[in-house]
Amino acid sequence: MDRKKFIQQTSLASAGLFFSKYAFSGTGNTDFPIVRVPEAQRKFKSKSVEALINQVQKKIGNPEIAWMFGNCFPNTLDTTVDFEMINGKPDTYVITGDIDAMWLRDSTAQVWPYIPLCREDKELQQLIKGVINRQVKCILKDPYANAFYKDENKISEWKSDLTDMKPGIHERKWEVDSLCYPIRLSYAYWKTTQDTSVFDAQWVAAMELVIKTFKEQQRFDNKGPYHFQRTTAWATDGVPLSGYGYPVKPNGLICSVFRPSDDATIYPYLVPSNFFAVIELKHLAAIAQTIVPQNKLSVSATALSTQVENALRENAIIDVKGFGKIYAYEVNGFGSFNLMDDSNVPSLLALPYMHAAFAKDPVYINTKKYILSDSNPFYYKGARTEGGGSPHTGADMIWPLSIILRGLTSDNDIEIKKCISLLQQTHAGTGFMHESFQKDHYEDFTRKWFAWANTIFGEFIWKVYQTKPYLLN
């Protein structure tokens, strides 16, 4: 099944979300249906996750948000993980939800909120370590692919794509963030647990391949080995000029042929993804110094991070009338730029979440004003709601991810409360997040089972619970 789904009229009944039994353990409220997967059918059970759900639910004054938190926060563990030991090492395959494939990006984001809990929860720690091990296998198979199967014999619906498709690959769209996310997960896991055993020879080989791939896509000498074409009527799946994309003038930035939305870039220097690479290359250098102090991996990662960071400083900031200096979404090195934002992550809005910019940075503040305005072609306002969208889902479709990231990157009570209210208002009675919803008809949504959106909603509510609990009343 393709990630791209045309907007469907999805009633609650057809989504299988009407149940005869009603219960909610947090407050004794009986107004909400049981929509979480029954315990016997859950893929993975974590005592620490369950304890946190109970703790948060009991202290949230808003019963609907408490109910949604209990559904969404554990959704990745409940429905998407396949954990086992392979050759004495933990291995965790993580599907996105309604698509039976593992994205390097999504698999990191889906388990990300659980990392703080794995310090004391050894089983959860093993699960996350298994995700890292599985991601290493994927990178070593093909650093240019974005999504993989566990079953090497499974045939992809995209097998006819004009690119170097290999067994076990679901899709081969080159996205810079695909190689950033595994570093993000490895670094956070290490900092939380102090466990370095995951950084074995295979992990080092995968990270060396990450550096090699990033350098190839700086395209200083040639276009590199990657190209992609697809026979399709969906314009954002097409890559022009024999599958290499529109030309760039090499300047140190890394080309990303696709965005995190899996849509083709217009200008291959995707700014938020390059910011992400800067941060994660620094994290990679820190890990490498710990494994083998001053080894070549650390030196290479540091040098590349510095080069990309300098190139961003020189190429990514545009002066826009009415907003001042802001970050462009895409540039090409020739002076052309694309002003917009896409609701996936990395995005310009999410830069503070990725630790790639400070929320009080003047350029970021100006950029955020632009993103949340009608000057951004993919910011939509309905009669009662508003939020960022994406070419991926078409016009007038708002992504809960955009609302969640707006809340996660804000310290303003009014703005955070607004985000919570919008999410409560637009889940269409399902108790879960979706990929997108129509700005005026919330029951028209895409992807009823999208684990990343569910888990990051839980992350948002948990953060508010920890820092501003009064906003949950």
Tab-separated table of C-alpha atoms in Angstrom:
chain	number	residue	atom	x	y	z
A	1	MET	CA	0.000	0.000	0.000
A	2	ASP	CA	1.385	3.420	-0.952
A	3	ARG	CA	1.770	6.142	1.625
A	4	LYS	CA	-0.197	8.375	-0.672
A	5	LYS	CA	-3.872	7.883	-0.168
A	6	PHE	CA	-6.575	9.931	-1.735
A	7	ILE	CA	-8.882	11.554	0.777
A	8	GLN	CA	-11.537	9.093	1.764
A	9	GLN	CA	-14.843	9.587	3.504
A	10	THR	CA	-13.983	7.512	6.564
A	11	SER	CA	-16.837	7.080	9.009
A	12	LEU	CA	-16.182	5.908	12.537
A	13	ALA	CA	-18.214	2.794	11.919
A	14	SER	CA	-16.182	1.793	8.875
A	15	ALA	CA	-13.011	2.437	10.836
A	16	GLY	CA	-14.164	-0.132	13.374
A	17	LEU	CA	-14.158	2.336	16.235
A	18	PHE	CA	-17.605	1.797	17.730
A	19	PHE	CA	-17.571	-0.616	20.666
A	20	SER	CA	-20.278	-1.862	22.956
A	21	LYS	CA	-18.174	-1.579	26.119
A	22	TYR	CA	-17.131	1.750	27.563
A	23	ALA	CA	-14.537	2.442	30.205
A	24	PHE	CA	-11.765	4.793	31.169
A	25	SER	CA	-9.509	3.879	34.051
A	26	GLY	CA	-8.119	7.350	34.688
A	27	THR	CA	-11.114	9.143	36.209
A	28	GLY	CA	-13.887	6.595	36.244
A	29	ASN	CA	-15.505	8.458	33.325
A	30	THR	CA	-17.590	6.108	31.180
A	31	ASP	CA	-18.157	8.371	28.176
A	32	PHE	CA	-15.356	7.058	26.004
A	33	PRO	CA	-15.199	3.793	24.042
A	34	ILE	CA	-12.442	1.265	24.533
A	35	VAL	CA	-10.406	1.662	21.351
A	36	ARG	CA	-6.984	0.508	22.499
A	37	VAL	CA	-5.925	-2.951	21.332
A	38	PRO	CA	-6.914	-5.635	23.900
A	39	GLU	CA	-4.030	-6.575	26.158
A	40	ALA	CA	-3.793	-10.118	24.814
A	41	GLN	CA	-3.236	-8.780	21.293
A	42	ARG	CA	-0.556	-6.193	22.085
A	43	LYS	CA	2.790	-6.687	20.354
A	44	PHE	CA	4.934	-5.574	23.302
A	45	LYS	CA	4.121	-4.811	26.928
A	46	SER	CA	6.077	-2.396	29.090
A	47	LYS	CA	5.386	-1.996	32.799
A	48	SER	CA	6.991	1.445	32.813
A	49	VAL	CA	4.822	2.656	29.936
A	50	GLU	CA	1.678	1.353	31.632
A	51	ALA	CA	2.679	2.961	34.929
A	52	LEU	CA	3.230	6.285	33.186
A	53	ILE	CA	-0.148	6.100	31.452
A	54	ASN	CA	-1.885	5.471	34.771
A	55	GLN	CA	0.025	8.270	36.473
A	56	VAL	CA	-0.712	10.841	33.766
A	57	GLN	CA	-4.344	9.870	33.273
A	58	LYS	CA	-5.168	10.146	36.960
A	59	LYS	CA	-3.856	13.704	37.142
A	60	ILE	CA	-5.199	15.142	33.880
A	61	GLY	CA	-8.316	17.205	34.470
A	62	ASN	CA	-9.470	16.941	30.850
A	63	PRO	CA	-10.916	13.413	30.564
A	64	GLU	CA	-10.949	13.346	26.771
A	65	ILE	CA	-7.270	14.270	26.525
A	66	ALA	CA	-6.510	11.667	29.206
A	67	TRP	CA	-8.384	9.054	27.154
A	68	MET	CA	-6.534	10.072	23.980
A	69	PHE	CA	-3.182	9.888	25.778
A	70	GLY	CA	-3.952	6.351	26.954
A	71	ASN	CA	-4.752	5.313	23.395
A	72	CYS	CA	-1.966	7.100	21.561
A	73	PHE	CA	1.145	6.941	23.729
A	74	PRO	CA	1.450	3.116	23.704
A	75	ASN	CA	0.248	2.683	20.106
A	76	THR	CA	3.692	1.884	18.698
A	77	LEU	CA	4.263	-0.846	21.277
A	78	ASP	CA	0.710	-2.136	21.039
A	79	THR	CA	0.538	-2.499	17.284
A	80	THR	CA	3.769	-2.070	15.299
A	81	VAL	CA	6.800	-3.782	16.845
A	82	ASP	CA	8.167	-7.246	16.124
A	83	PHE	CA	10.896	-8.085	18.660
A	84	GLU	CA	13.132	-11.142	18.727
A	85	MET	CA	16.720	-12.218	19.372
A	86	ILE	CA	18.743	-12.926	16.218
A	87	ASN	CA	22.237	-14.381	16.566
A	88	GLY	CA	22.294	-13.321	20.200
A	89	LYS	CA	21.382	-9.690	19.447
A	90	PRO	CA	18.037	-7.952	20.001
A	91	ASP	CA	16.267	-7.127	16.760
A	92	THR	CA	13.146	-4.973	16.469
A	93	TYR	CA	11.278	-4.512	13.214
A	94	VAL	CA	8.846	-1.565	13.367
A	95	ILE	CA	6.110	-0.983	10.806
A	96	THR	CA	4.527	2.457	10.408
A	97	GLY	CA	0.996	1.223	11.024
A	98	ASP	CA	-1.200	0.626	8.012
A	99	ILE	CA	1.852	0.157	5.757
A	100	ASP	CA	3.697	-3.086	6.416
A	101	ALA	CA	7.211	-1.698	6.027
A	102	MET	CA	9.849	-0.113	8.251
A	103	TRP	CA	10.980	3.436	7.556
A	104	LEU	CA	14.282	4.523	9.131
A	105	ARG	CA	12.622	7.835	9.996
A	106	ASP	CA	9.341	6.542	11.373
A	107	SER	CA	10.863	3.686	13.350
A	108	THR	CA	13.056	6.140	15.256
A	109	ALA	CA	10.247	8.627	15.819
A	110	GLN	CA	7.834	5.918	16.933
A	111	VAL	CA	10.029	4.685	19.809
A	112	TRP	CA	11.583	8.083	20.605
A	113	PRO	CA	9.241	9.035	23.500
A	114	TYR	CA	9.994	5.766	25.305
A	115	ILE	CA	13.727	6.396	25.612
A	116	PRO	CA	13.547	8.198	29.004
A	117	LEU	CA	11.772	5.143	30.424
A	118	CYS	CA	14.302	2.571	29.256
A	119	ARG	CA	16.889	3.517	31.895
A	120	GLU	CA	14.960	1.521	34.486
A	121	ASP	CA	13.022	-0.755	32.128
A	122	LYS	CA	15.487	-3.319	30.799
A	123	GLU	CA	12.977	-5.001	28.496
A	124	LEU	CA	12.118	-1.665	26.897
A	125	GLN	CA	15.844	-0.974	26.634
A	126	GLN	CA	16.309	-4.216	24.731
A	127	LEU	CA	13.472	-3.286	22.390
A	128	ILE	CA	15.050	0.056	21.503
A	129	LYS	CA	18.479	-1.518	21.160
A	130	GLY	CA	16.837	-3.913	18.732
A	131	VAL	CA	15.559	-0.999	16.637
A	132	ILE	CA	19.121	0.322	16.375
A	133	ASN	CA	20.392	-3.101	15.308
A	134	ARG	CA	17.670	-3.451	12.687
A	135	GLN	CA	18.368	0.059	11.331
A	136	VAL	CA	22.043	-0.844	10.979
A	137	LYS	CA	21.074	-3.840	8.849
A	138	CYS	CA	18.899	-1.623	6.690
A	139	ILE	CA	21.624	0.980	6.130
A	140	LEU	CA	24.163	-1.686	5.226
A	141	LYS	CA	21.690	-3.166	2.742
A	142	ASP	CA	21.186	0.177	0.974
A	143	PRO	CA	21.877	3.637	2.442
A	144	TYR	CA	19.750	5.236	-0.284
A	145	ALA	CA	16.566	3.339	0.560
A	146	ASN	CA	13.991	4.797	2.916
A	147	ALA	CA	11.789	1.787	3.723
A	148	PHE	CA	12.470	-1.931	4.204
A	149	TYR	CA	10.823	-5.294	4.770
A	150	LYS	CA	11.730	-7.857	7.360
A	151	ASP	CA	10.883	-10.657	4.922
A	152	GLU	CA	13.544	-10.589	2.204
A	153	ASN	CA	11.198	-12.501	-0.095
A	154	LYS	CA	8.397	-9.956	0.033
A	155	ILE	CA	7.894	-8.271	-3.327
A	156	SER	CA	7.466	-4.513	-3.252
A	157	GLU	CA	4.694	-2.834	-5.177
A	158	TRP	CA	7.460	-0.461	-6.320
A	159	LYS	CA	9.645	-3.223	-7.783
A	160	SER	CA	9.424	-1.591	-11.220
A	161	ASP	CA	10.872	1.756	-10.073
A	162	LEU	CA	13.812	2.834	-12.218
A	163	THR	CA	16.450	2.669	-9.522
A	164	ASP	CA	18.617	-0.033	-7.948
A	165	MET	CA	15.909	-1.986	-6.140
A	166	LYS	CA	17.192	-4.880	-4.008
A	167	PRO	CA	15.416	-7.744	-2.207
A	168	GLY	CA	13.979	-6.639	1.105
A	169	ILE	CA	13.482	-3.003	0.068
A	170	HIS	CA	9.978	-1.537	0.079
A	171	GLU	CA	10.909	1.820	-1.414
A	172	ARG	CA	14.130	3.508	-2.509
A	173	LYS	CA	13.621	7.226	-2.117
A	174	TRP	CA	16.774	9.061	-1.080
A	175	GLU	CA	16.081	11.356	1.882
A	176	VAL	CA	18.828	12.919	3.977
A	177	ASP	CA	16.777	12.536	7.155
A	178	SER	CA	16.620	8.750	6.681
A	179	LEU	CA	20.272	8.534	7.713
A	180	CYS	CA	19.977	11.205	10.413
A	181	TYR	CA	17.274	9.472	12.428
A	182	PRO	CA	19.268	6.303	13.265
A	183	ILE	CA	22.071	8.497	14.637
A	184	ARG	CA	19.520	10.461	16.670
A	185	LEU	CA	18.216	7.216	18.166
A	186	SER	CA	21.672	5.788	18.848
A	187	TYR	CA	22.848	8.965	20.556
A	188	ALA	CA	19.786	9.316	22.786
A	189	TYR	CA	19.899	5.620	23.693
A	190	TRP	CA	23.569	5.891	24.657
A	191	LYS	CA	23.122	9.073	26.683
A	192	THR	CA	20.176	7.566	28.552
A	193	THR	CA	21.537	4.088	29.260
A	194	GLN	CA	25.341	4.531	28.944
A	195	ASP	CA	25.239	1.236	27.034
A	196	THR	CA	27.955	1.188	24.348
A	197	SER	CA	27.558	-2.479	23.420
A	198	VAL	CA	25.288	-1.519	20.524
A	199	PHE	CA	28.203	0.260	18.834
A	200	ASP	CA	29.753	-2.864	17.365
A	201	ALA	CA	31.626	-3.342	14.090
A	202	GLN	CA	28.401	-3.430	12.071
A	203	TRP	CA	27.223	-0.157	13.596
A	204	VAL	CA	30.571	1.483	12.778
A	205	ALA	CA	30.420	0.169	9.206
A	206	ALA	CA	26.904	1.576	8.819
A	207	MET	CA	27.996	4.977	10.091
A	208	GLU	CA	30.973	5.022	7.729
A	209	LEU	CA	28.487	4.369	4.950
A	210	VAL	CA	26.362	7.286	6.168
A	211	ILE	CA	29.349	9.623	5.829
A	212	LYS	CA	30.177	8.219	2.389
A	213	THR	CA	26.585	8.679	1.202
A	214	PHE	CA	26.322	12.244	2.496
A	215	LYS	CA	29.565	13.141	0.722
A	216	GLU	CA	28.375	11.563	-2.522
A	217	GLN	CA	25.265	13.708	-2.350
A	218	GLN	CA	27.226	16.910	-1.886
A	219	ARG	CA	27.905	16.331	-5.594
A	220	PHE	CA	31.199	18.187	-5.777
A	221	ASP	CA	32.599	15.914	-8.474
A	222	ASN	CA	29.528	14.361	-10.105
A	223	LYS	CA	25.850	13.624	-9.517
A	224	GLY	CA	26.624	10.524	-7.484
A	225	PRO	CA	25.292	6.992	-7.962
A	226	TYR	CA	21.666	7.575	-6.992
A	227	HIS	CA	18.821	8.195	-9.421
A	228	PHE	CA	15.100	7.466	-9.238
A	229	GLN	CA	12.171	7.415	-11.637
A	230	ARG	CA	8.673	5.989	-11.308
A	231	THR	CA	5.855	5.424	-13.762
A	232	THR	CA	3.036	7.282	-12.017
A	233	ALA	CA	0.412	9.975	-12.388
A	234	TRP	CA	1.338	11.373	-8.974
A	235	ALA	CA	3.540	14.373	-9.760
A	236	THR	CA	5.446	14.446	-6.466
A	237	ASP	CA	6.740	10.909	-7.082
A	238	GLY	CA	8.512	11.982	-10.243
A	239	VAL	CA	12.175	13.053	-10.318
A	240	PRO	CA	13.187	15.099	-13.375
A	241	LEU	CA	16.325	15.036	-15.499
A	242	SER	CA	16.838	11.272	-15.691
A	243	GLY	CA	16.016	10.803	-12.020
A	244	TYR	CA	18.740	13.029	-10.554
A	245	GLY	CA	16.551	16.077	-9.884
A	246	TYR	CA	17.027	19.678	-10.885
A	247	PRO	CA	20.626	20.961	-10.971
A	248	VAL	CA	22.457	22.334	-7.952
A	249	LYS	CA	25.570	24.427	-7.652
A	250	PRO	CA	27.781	22.533	-5.168
A	251	ASN	CA	28.347	24.530	-2.001
A	252	GLY	CA	28.708	21.969	0.790
A	253	LEU	CA	25.024	21.223	1.333
A	254	ILE	CA	23.738	17.665	0.880
A	255	CYS	CA	21.216	16.906	-1.858
A	256	SER	CA	17.994	15.223	-0.794
A	257	VAL	CA	16.049	13.976	-3.789
A	258	PHE	CA	12.999	13.433	-1.584
A	259	ARG	CA	11.482	15.189	1.431
A	260	PRO	CA	10.545	13.438	4.702
A	261	SER	CA	7.019	13.280	3.252
A	262	ASP	CA	8.444	10.972	0.547
A	263	ASP	CA	7.615	13.700	-2.009
A	264	ALA	CA	10.268	14.809	-4.476
A	265	THR	CA	12.079	18.044	-3.684
A	266	ILE	CA	11.899	20.984	-6.083
A	267	TYR	CA	15.387	22.213	-5.206
A	268	PRO	CA	17.531	19.351	-3.858
A	269	TYR	CA	19.172	21.302	-1.028
A	270	LEU	CA	16.444	20.646	1.545
A	271	VAL	CA	17.241	23.108	4.327
A	272	PRO	CA	15.638	21.480	7.409
A	273	SER	CA	17.169	18.123	6.519
A	274	ASN	CA	20.605	19.714	6.212
A	275	PHE	CA	20.141	21.333	9.633
A	276	PHE	CA	19.265	17.875	10.934
A	277	ALA	CA	22.428	16.446	9.384
A	278	VAL	CA	24.567	19.081	11.131
A	279	ILE	CA	23.230	18.091	14.551
A	280	GLU	CA	23.353	14.344	14.022
A	281	LEU	CA	26.859	14.410	12.554
A	282	LYS	CA	27.964	16.130	15.753
A	283	HIS	CA	26.234	13.389	17.734
A	284	LEU	CA	27.943	10.770	15.591
A	285	ALA	CA	31.324	12.361	16.294
A	286	ALA	CA	30.628	12.263	20.036
A	287	ILE	CA	29.744	8.577	19.924
A	288	ALA	CA	32.762	7.762	17.758
A	289	GLN	CA	35.124	9.484	20.186
A	290	THR	CA	33.760	7.285	22.940
A	291	ILE	CA	34.207	4.081	20.945
A	292	VAL	CA	37.700	4.792	19.655
A	293	PRO	CA	38.910	8.238	20.754
A	294	GLN	CA	40.052	10.419	17.859
A	295	ASN	CA	39.275	7.765	15.264
A	296	LYS	CA	38.692	8.743	11.637
A	297	LEU	CA	34.898	8.399	11.911
A	298	SER	CA	34.774	11.152	14.521
A	299	VAL	CA	37.089	13.376	12.493
A	300	SER	CA	35.094	12.829	9.297
A	301	ALA	CA	31.749	13.479	10.994
A	302	THR	CA	32.994	16.685	12.615
A	303	ALA	CA	34.485	18.018	9.381
A	304	LEU	CA	31.346	17.258	7.393
A	305	SER	CA	29.086	18.804	10.038
A	306	THR	CA	31.143	22.003	9.990
A	307	GLN	CA	31.081	22.151	6.207
A	308	VAL	CA	27.298	21.747	6.017
A	309	GLU	CA	26.749	24.220	8.847
A	310	ASN	CA	28.822	26.879	7.058
A	311	ALA	CA	26.951	26.244	3.823
A	312	LEU	CA	23.612	26.701	5.589
A	313	ARG	CA	24.778	29.977	7.052
A	314	GLU	CA	25.692	31.213	3.586
A	315	ASN	CA	22.773	29.811	1.560
A	316	ALA	CA	19.700	29.085	3.683
A	317	ILE	CA	18.663	32.535	4.940
A	318	ILE	CA	16.433	34.668	2.697
A	319	ASP	CA	15.187	38.239	3.279
A	320	VAL	CA	11.409	38.223	2.773
A	321	LYS	CA	9.248	41.330	2.697
A	322	GLY	CA	6.996	41.516	5.748
A	323	PHE	CA	8.960	38.897	7.697
A	324	GLY	CA	12.639	39.844	7.515
A	325	LYS	CA	15.304	37.152	7.421
A	326	ILE	CA	13.833	33.638	7.388
A	327	TYR	CA	15.013	30.138	6.510
A	328	ALA	CA	14.100	28.929	3.030
A	329	TYR	CA	12.656	25.433	2.739
A	330	GLU	CA	14.755	24.489	-0.298
A	331	VAL	CA	17.575	26.141	-2.247
A	332	ASN	CA	19.731	25.149	-5.221
A	333	GLY	CA	22.971	27.118	-4.830
A	334	PHE	CA	22.214	29.216	-7.924
A	335	GLY	CA	20.126	31.718	-5.973
A	336	SER	CA	16.739	30.059	-6.400
A	337	PHE	CA	14.715	29.163	-3.323
A	338	ASN	CA	11.391	27.652	-2.313
A	339	LEU	CA	9.437	29.307	0.508
A	340	MET	CA	7.046	26.926	2.273
A	341	ASP	CA	7.079	24.306	4.996
A	342	ASP	CA	5.994	20.685	4.994
A	343	SER	CA	4.401	19.151	8.050
A	344	ASN	CA	6.678	16.152	8.268
A	345	VAL	CA	9.789	16.160	10.459
A	346	PRO	CA	12.382	17.497	9.863
A	347	SER	CA	10.647	20.735	8.955
A	348	LEU	CA	11.417	24.390	9.509
A	349	LEU	CA	8.813	24.565	12.268
A	350	ALA	CA	10.433	21.587	14.010
A	351	LEU	CA	13.992	22.985	14.077
A	352	PRO	CA	13.993	23.541	17.883
A	353	TYR	CA	12.555	20.045	18.398
A	354	MET	CA	15.522	18.672	16.438
A	355	HIS	CA	17.885	20.887	18.490
A	356	ALA	CA	18.879	22.527	15.190
A	357	ALA	CA	17.801	26.036	16.219
A	358	PHE	CA	16.781	27.906	19.344
A	359	ALA	CA	13.122	28.812	19.647
A	360	LYS	CA	14.234	32.370	20.510
A	361	ASP	CA	16.601	32.686	17.537
A	362	PRO	CA	15.403	35.804	15.630
A	363	VAL	CA	15.626	34.053	12.254
A	364	TYR	CA	13.603	31.112	13.568
A	365	ILE	CA	11.017	33.466	15.103
A	366	ASN	CA	10.583	35.181	11.741
A	367	THR	CA	10.437	31.805	10.012
A	368	LYS	CA	7.742	30.561	12.362
A	369	LYS	CA	5.667	33.697	11.724
A	370	TYR	CA	5.915	32.974	8.023
A	371	ILE	CA	5.032	29.284	8.449
A	372	LEU	CA	1.909	30.108	10.476
A	373	SER	CA	0.698	32.731	7.997
A	374	ASP	CA	-1.229	32.704	4.734
A	375	SER	CA	2.055	33.468	2.970
A	376	ASN	CA	2.929	29.789	3.456
A	377	PRO	CA	1.093	27.978	0.625
A	378	PHE	CA	0.651	24.883	2.791
A	379	TYR	CA	-0.843	26.483	5.894
A	380	TYR	CA	-4.582	25.991	5.999
A	381	LYS	CA	-7.331	27.631	8.034
A	382	GLY	CA	-10.809	26.260	8.407
A	383	ALA	CA	-13.814	27.708	10.178
A	384	ARG	CA	-12.617	26.425	13.554
A	385	THR	CA	-9.160	25.006	13.030
A	386	GLU	CA	-5.800	25.709	11.418
A	387	GLY	CA	-2.482	24.000	10.828
A	388	GLY	CA	0.210	23.014	8.382
A	389	GLY	CA	-0.354	20.647	5.525
A	390	SER	CA	1.691	18.999	2.794
A	391	PRO	CA	1.607	18.462	-0.961
A	392	HIS	CA	1.624	14.787	0.026
A	393	THR	CA	-2.047	14.836	1.037
A	394	GLY	CA	-3.355	17.611	-1.178
A	395	ALA	CA	-5.024	20.960	-0.596
A	396	ASP	CA	-6.891	21.849	2.604
A	397	MET	CA	-5.640	18.829	4.532
A	398	ILE	CA	-4.110	19.696	7.926
A	399	TRP	CA	-1.573	17.428	9.599
A	400	PRO	CA	-1.881	16.754	13.351
A	401	LEU	CA	1.940	16.511	13.293
A	402	SER	CA	2.104	20.226	12.479
A	403	ILE	CA	-0.123	21.101	15.428
A	404	ILE	CA	1.807	18.782	17.748
A	405	LEU	CA	5.178	20.222	16.691
A	406	ARG	CA	3.870	23.736	17.138
A	407	GLY	CA	2.987	22.803	20.707
A	408	LEU	CA	6.214	20.924	21.380
A	409	THR	CA	8.344	23.891	20.259
A	410	SER	CA	6.388	26.560	22.137
A	411	ASP	CA	6.709	27.915	25.656
A	412	ASN	CA	3.632	30.112	25.356
A	413	ASP	CA	0.681	28.933	27.464
A	414	ILE	CA	-1.937	30.316	25.083
A	415	GLU	CA	-0.324	28.713	22.045
A	416	ILE	CA	0.156	25.334	23.755
A	417	LYS	CA	-3.426	25.334	25.011
A	418	LYS	CA	-4.636	26.159	21.508
A	419	CYS	CA	-2.720	23.192	20.105
A	420	ILE	CA	-4.193	20.837	22.696
A	421	SER	CA	-7.689	22.098	21.934
A	422	LEU	CA	-7.212	21.699	18.176
A	423	LEU	CA	-6.031	18.114	18.590
A	424	GLN	CA	-8.930	17.322	20.905
A	425	GLN	CA	-11.351	18.851	18.439
A	426	THR	CA	-10.118	17.112	15.297
A	427	HIS	CA	-9.502	13.445	16.121
A	428	ALA	CA	-12.990	12.714	14.742
A	429	GLY	CA	-14.069	10.746	17.788
A	430	THR	CA	-11.533	7.993	17.141
A	431	GLY	CA	-9.236	8.679	20.085
A	432	PHE	CA	-6.236	8.559	17.747
A	433	MET	CA	-4.225	10.909	15.563
A	434	HIS	CA	-4.193	10.655	11.777
A	435	GLU	CA	-1.897	11.653	8.950
A	436	SER	CA	-4.165	14.536	7.931
A	437	PHE	CA	-7.746	15.775	8.157
A	438	GLN	CA	-9.853	18.108	6.028
A	439	LYS	CA	-9.817	21.597	7.524
A	440	ASP	CA	-13.616	21.799	7.906
A	441	HIS	CA	-14.624	18.131	7.936
A	442	TYR	CA	-12.540	16.274	10.510
A	443	GLU	CA	-14.130	12.916	9.720
A	444	ASP	CA	-12.424	13.118	6.325
A	445	PHE	CA	-8.947	11.939	7.225
A	446	THR	CA	-6.065	9.914	5.827
A	447	ARG	CA	-4.454	6.965	7.594
A	448	LYS	CA	-6.532	5.788	10.530
A	449	TRP	CA	-3.501	3.831	11.826
A	450	PHE	CA	-0.430	6.083	11.786
A	451	ALA	CA	1.669	5.153	14.802
A	452	TRP	CA	4.155	8.033	14.639
A	453	ALA	CA	1.415	10.651	14.924
A	454	ASN	CA	-0.080	8.752	17.850
A	455	THR	CA	3.162	8.370	19.758
A	456	ILE	CA	4.325	11.971	19.283
A	457	PHE	CA	0.923	13.171	20.493
A	458	GLY	CA	1.622	11.189	23.647
A	459	GLU	CA	5.071	12.786	23.840
A	460	PHE	CA	3.481	16.239	23.608
A	461	ILE	CA	0.934	15.569	26.343
A	462	TRP	CA	3.608	14.044	28.587
A	463	LYS	CA	5.795	17.123	28.138
A	464	VAL	CA	2.892	19.432	29.030
A	465	TYR	CA	2.108	17.220	32.021
A	466	GLN	CA	5.697	17.624	33.228
A	467	THR	CA	6.111	21.349	32.544
A	468	LYS	CA	2.658	22.985	32.466
A	469	PRO	CA	0.141	20.505	33.934
A	470	TYR	CA	-2.472	23.215	34.497
A	471	LEU	CA	-2.975	23.396	30.715
A	472	LEU	CA	-4.420	19.871	30.767
A	473	ASN	CA	-7.383	20.753	32.950
